[in-house]
């Protein structure tokens, strides 16, 4: 079973979360893959697809949105999936992970976890204290959802 942790990242924070998640998916053939390098043709039924994006203007980045809009209905049938975003701790921060989750579900994926936010201290980061540990724990929860 392969696991693709596909991410976009301007300043490295979403990348750090993606790499932590990939590193904690023990027993899976897992890799963190920049969205520019991801070939959705590599996905097979039974694989895990995790998509992560910074929130940019209340939504996922244009590159992540483009990836998601390229998934036809049922293209993700049989694929297990989950999403996360990185964001500021603000009164109104918008959302990316829920929107990504909705798009993955629309593509036919089997959603195995609630959308997960990770918090940065400023636009360029760093991730707030504890967020990398939270990413590791989230990866372990994904494994549990997969029955591993
Ligand atoms: C153009 C732009 C728009 C942003 N809009 C939001 C936003 O709507 N809500 C939010 O919480 N953070 C927003 N941010 C902050 C990003 O969430 C933050 O830069 C990101 O989490 C850093 O991740 P990265 O290092 O992977 O790029 C914005 C950042 C940029 C550069």
mmCIF file of C-alpha atoms and ligand atoms in Angstrom:
data_model
loop_
_atom_site.group_PDB
_atom_site.id
_atom_site.type_symbol
_atom_site.label_atom_id
_atom_site.label_comp_id
_atom_site.label_asym_id
_atom_site.label_seq_id
_atom_site.Cartn_x
_atom_site.Cartn_y
_atom_site.Cartn_z
ATOM 1 C CA UNK A 1 0.000 0.000 0.000
ATOM 2 C CA UNK A 2 1.404 3.356 -1.034
ATOM 3 C CA UNK A 3 0.791 6.638 0.758
ATOM 4 C CA UNK A 4 1.177 9.944 -1.069
ATOM 5 C CA UNK A 5 1.332 13.024 1.148
ATOM 6 C CA UNK A 6 0.830 15.709 -1.475
ATOM 7 C CA UNK A 7 1.453 19.296 -0.394
ATOM 8 C CA UNK A 8 1.959 22.864 -1.507
ATOM 9 C CA UNK A 9 4.152 25.132 0.598
ATOM 10 C CA UNK A 10 5.533 28.646 0.113
ATOM 11 C CA UNK A 11 7.632 28.900 3.294
ATOM 12 C CA UNK A 12 8.198 25.256 4.284
ATOM 13 C CA UNK A 13 5.647 24.859 7.079
ATOM 14 C CA UNK A 14 3.142 22.694 5.187
ATOM 15 C CA UNK A 15 6.101 20.745 3.807
ATOM 16 C CA UNK A 16 7.336 20.081 7.365
ATOM 17 C CA UNK A 17 3.910 18.734 8.373
ATOM 18 C CA UNK A 18 3.735 16.574 5.218
ATOM 19 C CA UNK A 19 7.204 15.131 5.838
ATOM 20 C CA UNK A 20 6.386 14.397 9.477
ATOM 21 C CA UNK A 21 3.176 12.604 8.498
ATOM 22 C CA UNK A 22 5.002 10.581 5.816
ATOM 23 C CA UNK A 23 7.743 9.683 8.296
ATOM 24 C CA UNK A 24 5.258 8.395 10.863
ATOM 25 C CA UNK A 25 3.252 6.171 8.495
ATOM 26 C CA UNK A 26 5.207 3.111 9.522
ATOM 27 C CA UNK A 27 4.657 0.023 7.462
ATOM 28 C CA UNK A 28 3.394 1.961 4.443
ATOM 29 C CA UNK A 29 5.392 2.934 1.373
ATOM 30 C CA UNK A 30 4.921 6.633 2.192
ATOM 31 C CA UNK A 31 6.379 9.750 0.610
ATOM 32 C CA UNK A 32 5.795 13.476 0.894
ATOM 33 C CA UNK A 33 5.376 14.796 -2.658
ATOM 34 C CA UNK A 34 5.274 18.461 -3.759
ATOM 35 C CA UNK A 35 2.044 19.111 -5.659
ATOM 36 C CA UNK A 36 4.068 20.077 -8.773
ATOM 37 C CA UNK A 37 5.646 16.608 -8.858
ATOM 38 C CA UNK A 38 2.527 14.552 -8.159
ATOM 39 C CA UNK A 39 1.206 12.309 -10.916
ATOM 40 C CA UNK A 40 -2.321 11.260 -9.982
ATOM 41 C CA UNK A 41 -1.944 8.377 -12.456
ATOM 42 C CA UNK A 42 0.312 6.717 -9.866
ATOM 43 C CA UNK A 43 -2.649 6.256 -7.492
ATOM 44 C CA UNK A 44 -4.206 2.810 -7.201
ATOM 45 C CA UNK A 45 -7.229 1.544 -5.283
ATOM 46 C CA UNK A 46 -6.218 0.871 -1.677
ATOM 47 C CA UNK A 47 -3.583 3.620 -1.617
ATOM 48 C CA UNK A 48 -3.677 6.507 0.853
ATOM 49 C CA UNK A 49 -3.784 10.074 -0.473
ATOM 50 C CA UNK A 50 -3.250 12.898 2.017
ATOM 51 C CA UNK A 51 -3.457 16.435 0.640
ATOM 52 C CA UNK A 52 -2.102 19.417 2.577
ATOM 53 C CA UNK A 53 -2.239 23.113 1.748
ATOM 54 C CA UNK A 54 -1.613 26.448 3.428
ATOM 55 C CA UNK A 55 -4.772 28.531 3.644
ATOM 56 C CA UNK A 56 -4.344 31.343 1.127
ATOM 57 C CA UNK A 57 -7.158 33.867 1.092
ATOM 58 C CA UNK A 58 -9.578 31.531 2.911
ATOM 59 C CA UNK A 59 -9.006 28.614 0.559
ATOM 60 C CA UNK A 60 -6.413 26.077 -0.636
ATOM 61 C CA UNK A 61 -3.623 27.399 -2.875
ATOM 62 C CA UNK A 62 -4.271 27.633 -6.644
ATOM 63 C CA UNK A 63 -2.012 24.617 -7.307
ATOM 64 C CA UNK A 64 -3.905 22.432 -4.836
ATOM 65 C CA UNK A 65 -7.230 23.658 -6.204
ATOM 66 C CA UNK A 66 -6.041 22.774 -9.715
ATOM 67 C CA UNK A 67 -5.036 19.272 -8.586
ATOM 68 C CA UNK A 68 -8.432 18.714 -6.972
ATOM 69 C CA UNK A 69 -10.400 20.032 -9.939
ATOM 70 C CA UNK A 70 -8.537 17.536 -12.137
ATOM 71 C CA UNK A 71 -10.048 14.560 -10.275
ATOM 72 C CA UNK A 72 -13.030 13.322 -12.222
ATOM 73 C CA UNK A 73 -16.025 11.810 -10.457
ATOM 74 C CA UNK A 74 -15.068 8.356 -9.145
ATOM 75 C CA UNK A 75 -11.397 8.759 -10.140
ATOM 76 C CA UNK A 76 -10.530 8.271 -6.461
ATOM 77 C CA UNK A 77 -12.791 5.273 -5.959
ATOM 78 C CA UNK A 78 -11.111 2.825 -3.565
ATOM 79 C CA UNK A 79 -8.512 5.414 -2.509
ATOM 80 C CA UNK A 80 -8.330 6.256 1.218
ATOM 81 C CA UNK A 81 -7.917 9.967 1.805
ATOM 82 C CA UNK A 82 -7.525 12.762 4.328
ATOM 83 C CA UNK A 83 -6.602 16.451 4.283
ATOM 84 C CA UNK A 84 -4.862 19.045 6.412
ATOM 85 C CA UNK A 85 -4.062 22.715 6.192
ATOM 86 C CA UNK A 86 -1.715 25.198 7.819
ATOM 87 C CA UNK A 87 -3.180 28.480 9.013
ATOM 88 C CA UNK A 88 -2.862 31.442 11.307
ATOM 89 C CA UNK A 89 -4.634 31.538 14.627
ATOM 90 C CA UNK A 90 -7.004 34.383 13.737
ATOM 91 C CA UNK A 91 -10.624 35.214 14.393
ATOM 92 C CA UNK A 92 -11.456 34.725 10.708
ATOM 93 C CA UNK A 93 -8.954 32.412 9.036
ATOM 94 C CA UNK A 94 -11.081 30.661 6.421
ATOM 95 C CA UNK A 95 -10.443 27.017 5.642
ATOM 96 C CA UNK A 96 -8.618 24.742 3.245
ATOM 97 C CA UNK A 97 -8.712 21.253 4.811
ATOM 98 C CA UNK A 98 -12.512 21.030 4.789
ATOM 99 C CA UNK A 99 -12.669 22.172 1.181
ATOM 100 C CA UNK A 100 -9.987 19.665 0.178
ATOM 101 C CA UNK A 101 -11.830 16.899 2.033
ATOM 102 C CA UNK A 102 -15.049 17.774 0.212
ATOM 103 C CA UNK A 103 -13.270 17.634 -3.159
ATOM 104 C CA UNK A 104 -11.612 14.296 -2.333
ATOM 105 C CA UNK A 105 -14.995 12.872 -1.340
ATOM 106 C CA UNK A 106 -16.528 14.203 -4.576
ATOM 107 C CA UNK A 107 -13.808 12.318 -6.459
ATOM 108 C CA UNK A 108 -15.008 9.102 -4.838
ATOM 109 C CA UNK A 109 -12.339 8.756 -2.118
ATOM 110 C CA UNK A 110 -13.033 7.034 1.178
ATOM 111 C CA UNK A 111 -12.337 9.773 3.774
ATOM 112 C CA UNK A 112 -10.612 8.236 6.798
ATOM 113 C CA UNK A 113 -10.094 11.298 9.044
ATOM 114 C CA UNK A 114 -11.591 14.646 9.923
ATOM 115 C CA UNK A 115 -9.910 17.634 8.218
ATOM 116 C CA UNK A 116 -6.979 18.705 10.423
ATOM 117 C CA UNK A 117 -5.648 22.262 10.945
ATOM 118 C CA UNK A 118 -2.038 22.967 11.930
ATOM 119 C CA UNK A 119 -1.129 26.424 13.211
ATOM 120 C CA UNK A 120 1.736 28.737 12.260
ATOM 121 C CA UNK A 121 2.839 31.723 14.357
ATOM 122 C CA UNK A 122 3.054 34.117 11.370
ATOM 123 C CA UNK A 123 2.708 34.108 7.578
ATOM 124 C CA UNK A 124 6.189 32.604 7.136
ATOM 125 C CA UNK A 125 5.928 30.402 10.224
ATOM 126 C CA UNK A 126 7.262 28.829 12.212
ATOM 127 C CA UNK A 127 4.764 26.160 13.162
ATOM 128 C CA UNK A 128 3.508 26.798 16.679
ATOM 129 C CA UNK A 129 4.915 24.729 19.519
ATOM 130 C CA UNK A 130 3.504 21.224 19.561
ATOM 131 C CA UNK A 131 2.268 21.190 15.976
ATOM 132 C CA UNK A 132 4.937 18.782 14.713
ATOM 133 C CA UNK A 133 4.058 16.370 17.536
ATOM 134 C CA UNK A 134 0.390 16.836 16.607
ATOM 135 C CA UNK A 135 1.270 15.899 13.006
ATOM 136 C CA UNK A 136 2.961 12.702 14.184
ATOM 137 C CA UNK A 137 -0.034 11.804 16.292
ATOM 138 C CA UNK A 138 -2.394 12.539 13.409
ATOM 139 C CA UNK A 139 -0.366 10.152 11.222
ATOM 140 C CA UNK A 140 -0.711 7.462 13.894
ATOM 141 C CA UNK A 141 -4.486 8.064 13.948
ATOM 142 C CA UNK A 142 -4.525 7.606 10.172
ATOM 143 C CA UNK A 143 -2.770 4.256 10.611
ATOM 144 C CA UNK A 144 -5.395 3.255 13.183
ATOM 145 C CA UNK A 145 -8.186 4.210 10.756
ATOM 146 C CA UNK A 146 -6.499 2.001 8.179
ATOM 147 C CA UNK A 147 -6.546 -0.890 10.663
ATOM 148 C CA UNK A 148 -2.731 -0.892 11.012
HETATM 149 C C1 LIG B 1 -1.233 35.248 0.115
HETATM 150 C C2 LIG B 1 -1.478 34.638 1.463
HETATM 151 C C3 LIG B 1 -2.782 34.521 1.925
HETATM 152 C C4 LIG B 1 -3.025 33.945 3.201
HETATM 153 N N1 LIG B 1 -4.314 33.834 3.640
HETATM 154 C C5 LIG B 1 -4.554 33.217 4.830
HETATM 155 C C6 LIG B 1 -5.888 33.031 5.293
HETATM 156 O O1 LIG B 1 -6.869 33.380 4.643
HETATM 157 N N2 LIG B 1 -6.072 32.413 6.493
HETATM 158 C C7 LIG B 1 -5.014 31.980 7.244
HETATM 159 O O2 LIG B 1 -5.236 31.430 8.323
HETATM 160 N N3 LIG B 1 -3.731 32.138 6.839
HETATM 161 C C8 LIG B 1 -3.491 32.760 5.656
HETATM 162 N N4 LIG B 1 -2.200 32.920 5.230
HETATM 163 C C9 LIG B 1 -1.101 32.433 6.068
HETATM 164 C C10 LIG B 1 -0.748 31.030 5.653
HETATM 165 O O3 LIG B 1 -1.647 30.133 6.259
HETATM 166 C C11 LIG B 1 0.698 30.706 6.030
HETATM 167 O O4 LIG B 1 1.537 31.552 5.260
HETATM 168 C C12 LIG B 1 0.999 29.247 5.729
HETATM 169 O O5 LIG B 1 0.354 28.414 6.670
HETATM 170 C C13 LIG B 1 2.461 28.952 5.748
HETATM 171 O O6 LIG B 1 2.613 27.660 5.205
HETATM 172 P P1 LIG B 1 3.787 27.366 4.164
HETATM 173 O O7 LIG B 1 5.064 27.690 4.884
HETATM 174 O O8 LIG B 1 3.672 25.928 3.862
HETATM 175 O O9 LIG B 1 3.579 28.229 2.945
HETATM 176 C C14 LIG B 1 -1.942 33.493 3.988
HETATM 177 C C15 LIG B 1 -0.616 33.601 3.490
HETATM 178 C C16 LIG B 1 -0.386 34.164 2.258
HETATM 179 C C17 LIG B 1 1.034 34.256 1.761
#
